[in-house]
Amino acid sequence: MTVQARRRTTDKVEDIRADVRPKQTTPLQSQRLHYRLRLLLSGLAAVVIALSAISTLTGQQSHVPAYQRYNFYLNNYFIKIRWVYTTTLWILSGFQLPFLFIVSSAAWYFTTQSVLGGPSLFDFLYTASGGGCQGDLDEKVTVLNKTTCKVAGGEWIGGHDSSGHIFIIVHCLLFTYVLFHVSHRTSPLILNRQALVVIMGMFTAIDLYMLITTSLFFHTFWEKFSGMVAVSVYWLVTTLWLSLGP
């Protein structure tokens, strides 16, 4: 065999190896990650639906136990500003996954927060289903969401009040898991990895506790179900899109 023939044979072998060599994927394209996210989402949905059903059948949502008053602090200083804590975790993890963070922040903001003074998606659905702000209100006050209603001294009643707590808790649990997954495979981190994992564990424990109490004692079954559906749709669509490698 001539030298040129050997070179051609070697080139063909290298081409074949290149074709069969597995393509490199980013951490977000990991099939294992997507499988675990779907498994975690299914487990959280099962917990919410099961506890909500128990609450409805036993009438727990109309008999909130006295110890729940201590949740006032967790609710006001943790859950209601939960995305601030999630953003802190994202910063401490070294600003990993910036695009996913931006998209997830937008999902949180438009779904549960007042959008430029107007209603969030959940507030819009609430008023569209017949709900509104009632009470001794100033006629000059325009009420478009739950926040402005409370500030005006009114009460946000009637309609379908999708659970923003269910949405934000599950949303943050899943995003935190993605950060945990990536932080074990990438660097640098602003905070020591072990310390970051401890903080993630603390936040996760509080989230799970508040998810259980919300499912048992607050909102109707269908309001919690719709909150769960909203966050499930976001994560199923997002993980499917990310698996394709944007």
XYZ file of N, CA, C and O in Angstrom, residues 28 34 37-38 41 83 100 104 107 167-168 170-179 229-242:
140
model
N -27.444 22.125 30.487
C -28.894 22.205 30.361
C -29.444 21.243 29.325
O -30.652 21.045 29.240
N -33.095 16.672 32.610
C -34.485 16.849 32.199
C -35.377 15.762 32.785
O -36.513 16.030 33.193
N -35.832 16.619 36.434
C -36.729 17.763 36.590
C -38.178 17.352 36.417
O -39.052 17.764 37.186
N -38.439 16.549 35.404
C -39.820 16.080 35.195
C -40.274 15.197 36.345
O -41.437 15.257 36.767
N -40.943 17.546 39.269
C -42.187 18.273 39.011
C -43.396 17.376 39.245
O -44.387 17.800 39.864
N -38.289 35.243 45.061
C -37.404 35.346 43.900
C -36.161 36.170 44.219
O -35.124 36.009 43.573
N -31.549 31.248 31.194
C -32.614 30.573 31.941
C -33.083 31.457 33.091
O -34.281 31.520 33.385
N -36.879 32.714 33.450
C -37.593 32.320 34.666
C -38.032 33.545 35.467
O -39.107 33.542 36.079
N -41.107 34.865 33.807
C -42.265 34.023 34.119
C -42.810 34.364 35.500
O -44.035 34.473 35.692
N -47.356 28.507 42.743
C -46.534 28.786 41.562
C -45.106 29.135 41.952
O -44.150 28.530 41.455
N -44.925 30.115 42.845
C -43.586 30.603 43.143
C -42.769 29.571 43.913
O -41.554 29.436 43.690
N -42.980 26.163 43.808
C -42.551 25.103 42.884
C -41.551 25.661 41.876
O -40.545 25.008 41.547
N -41.817 26.858 41.390
C -40.916 27.519 40.437
C -39.505 27.630 41.015
O -38.507 27.293 40.345
N -39.397 28.090 42.247
C -38.095 28.279 42.881
C -37.428 26.958 43.231
O -36.197 26.826 43.137
N -38.209 25.971 43.629
C -37.650 24.651 43.916
C -36.969 24.070 42.670
O -35.856 23.533 42.750
N -37.615 24.181 41.533
C -37.066 23.622 40.300
C -35.844 24.417 39.830
O -34.843 23.828 39.406
N -35.920 25.735 39.916
C -34.769 26.545 39.502
C -33.577 26.278 40.418
O -32.432 26.195 39.950
N -33.832 26.146 41.714
C -32.757 25.845 42.659
C -32.117 24.505 42.348
O -30.890 24.346 42.430
N -32.946 23.527 41.965
C -32.386 22.217 41.613
C -31.480 22.316 40.394
O -30.422 21.685 40.336
N -31.882 23.117 39.401
C -31.046 23.291 38.210
C -29.717 23.932 38.594
O -28.646 23.508 38.136
N -29.757 24.950 39.467
C -28.517 25.578 39.929
C -27.638 24.566 40.664
O -26.408 24.550 40.494
N -50.729 23.919 37.573
C -50.747 23.754 36.115
C -49.896 24.827 35.447
O -49.122 24.547 34.527
N -50.016 26.061 35.920
C -49.266 27.174 35.324
C -47.759 26.948 35.416
O -47.035 27.107 34.425
N -47.270 26.563 36.594
C -45.833 26.367 36.747
C -45.376 25.109 36.005
O -44.254 25.059 35.476
N -46.235 24.116 35.910
C -45.889 22.884 35.186
C -45.741 23.161 33.695
O -44.806 22.667 33.050
N -46.657 23.942 33.150
C -46.582 24.286 31.727
C -45.283 25.016 31.431
O -44.583 24.714 30.448
N -44.931 25.978 32.280
C -43.697 26.736 32.053
C -42.491 25.811 32.018
O -41.661 25.868 31.098
N -42.354 24.947 33.026
C -41.154 24.120 33.112
C -41.129 23.015 32.070
O -40.055 22.664 31.566
N -42.273 22.461 31.715
C -42.285 21.433 30.674
C -41.891 22.022 29.324
O -41.109 21.431 28.574
N -42.433 23.206 29.010
C -42.083 23.865 27.751
C -40.616 24.295 27.753
O -39.892 24.097 26.766
N -40.154 24.854 28.872
C -38.778 25.343 28.956
C -37.769 24.214 28.843
O -36.779 24.318 28.102
N -37.974 23.124 29.570
C -37.029 22.008 29.514
C -37.032 21.350 28.138
O -35.984 20.910 27.652
N -38.199 21.292 27.505
C -38.258 20.735 26.152
C -37.453 21.604 25.193
O -36.675 21.102 24.377
N -37.611 22.917 25.309
C -36.905 23.840 24.444
C -35.399 23.793 24.689
O -34.590 23.775 23.766
N -35.003 23.754 25.963
C -33.589 23.722 26.299
C -32.929 22.421 25.847
O -31.749 22.411 25.490
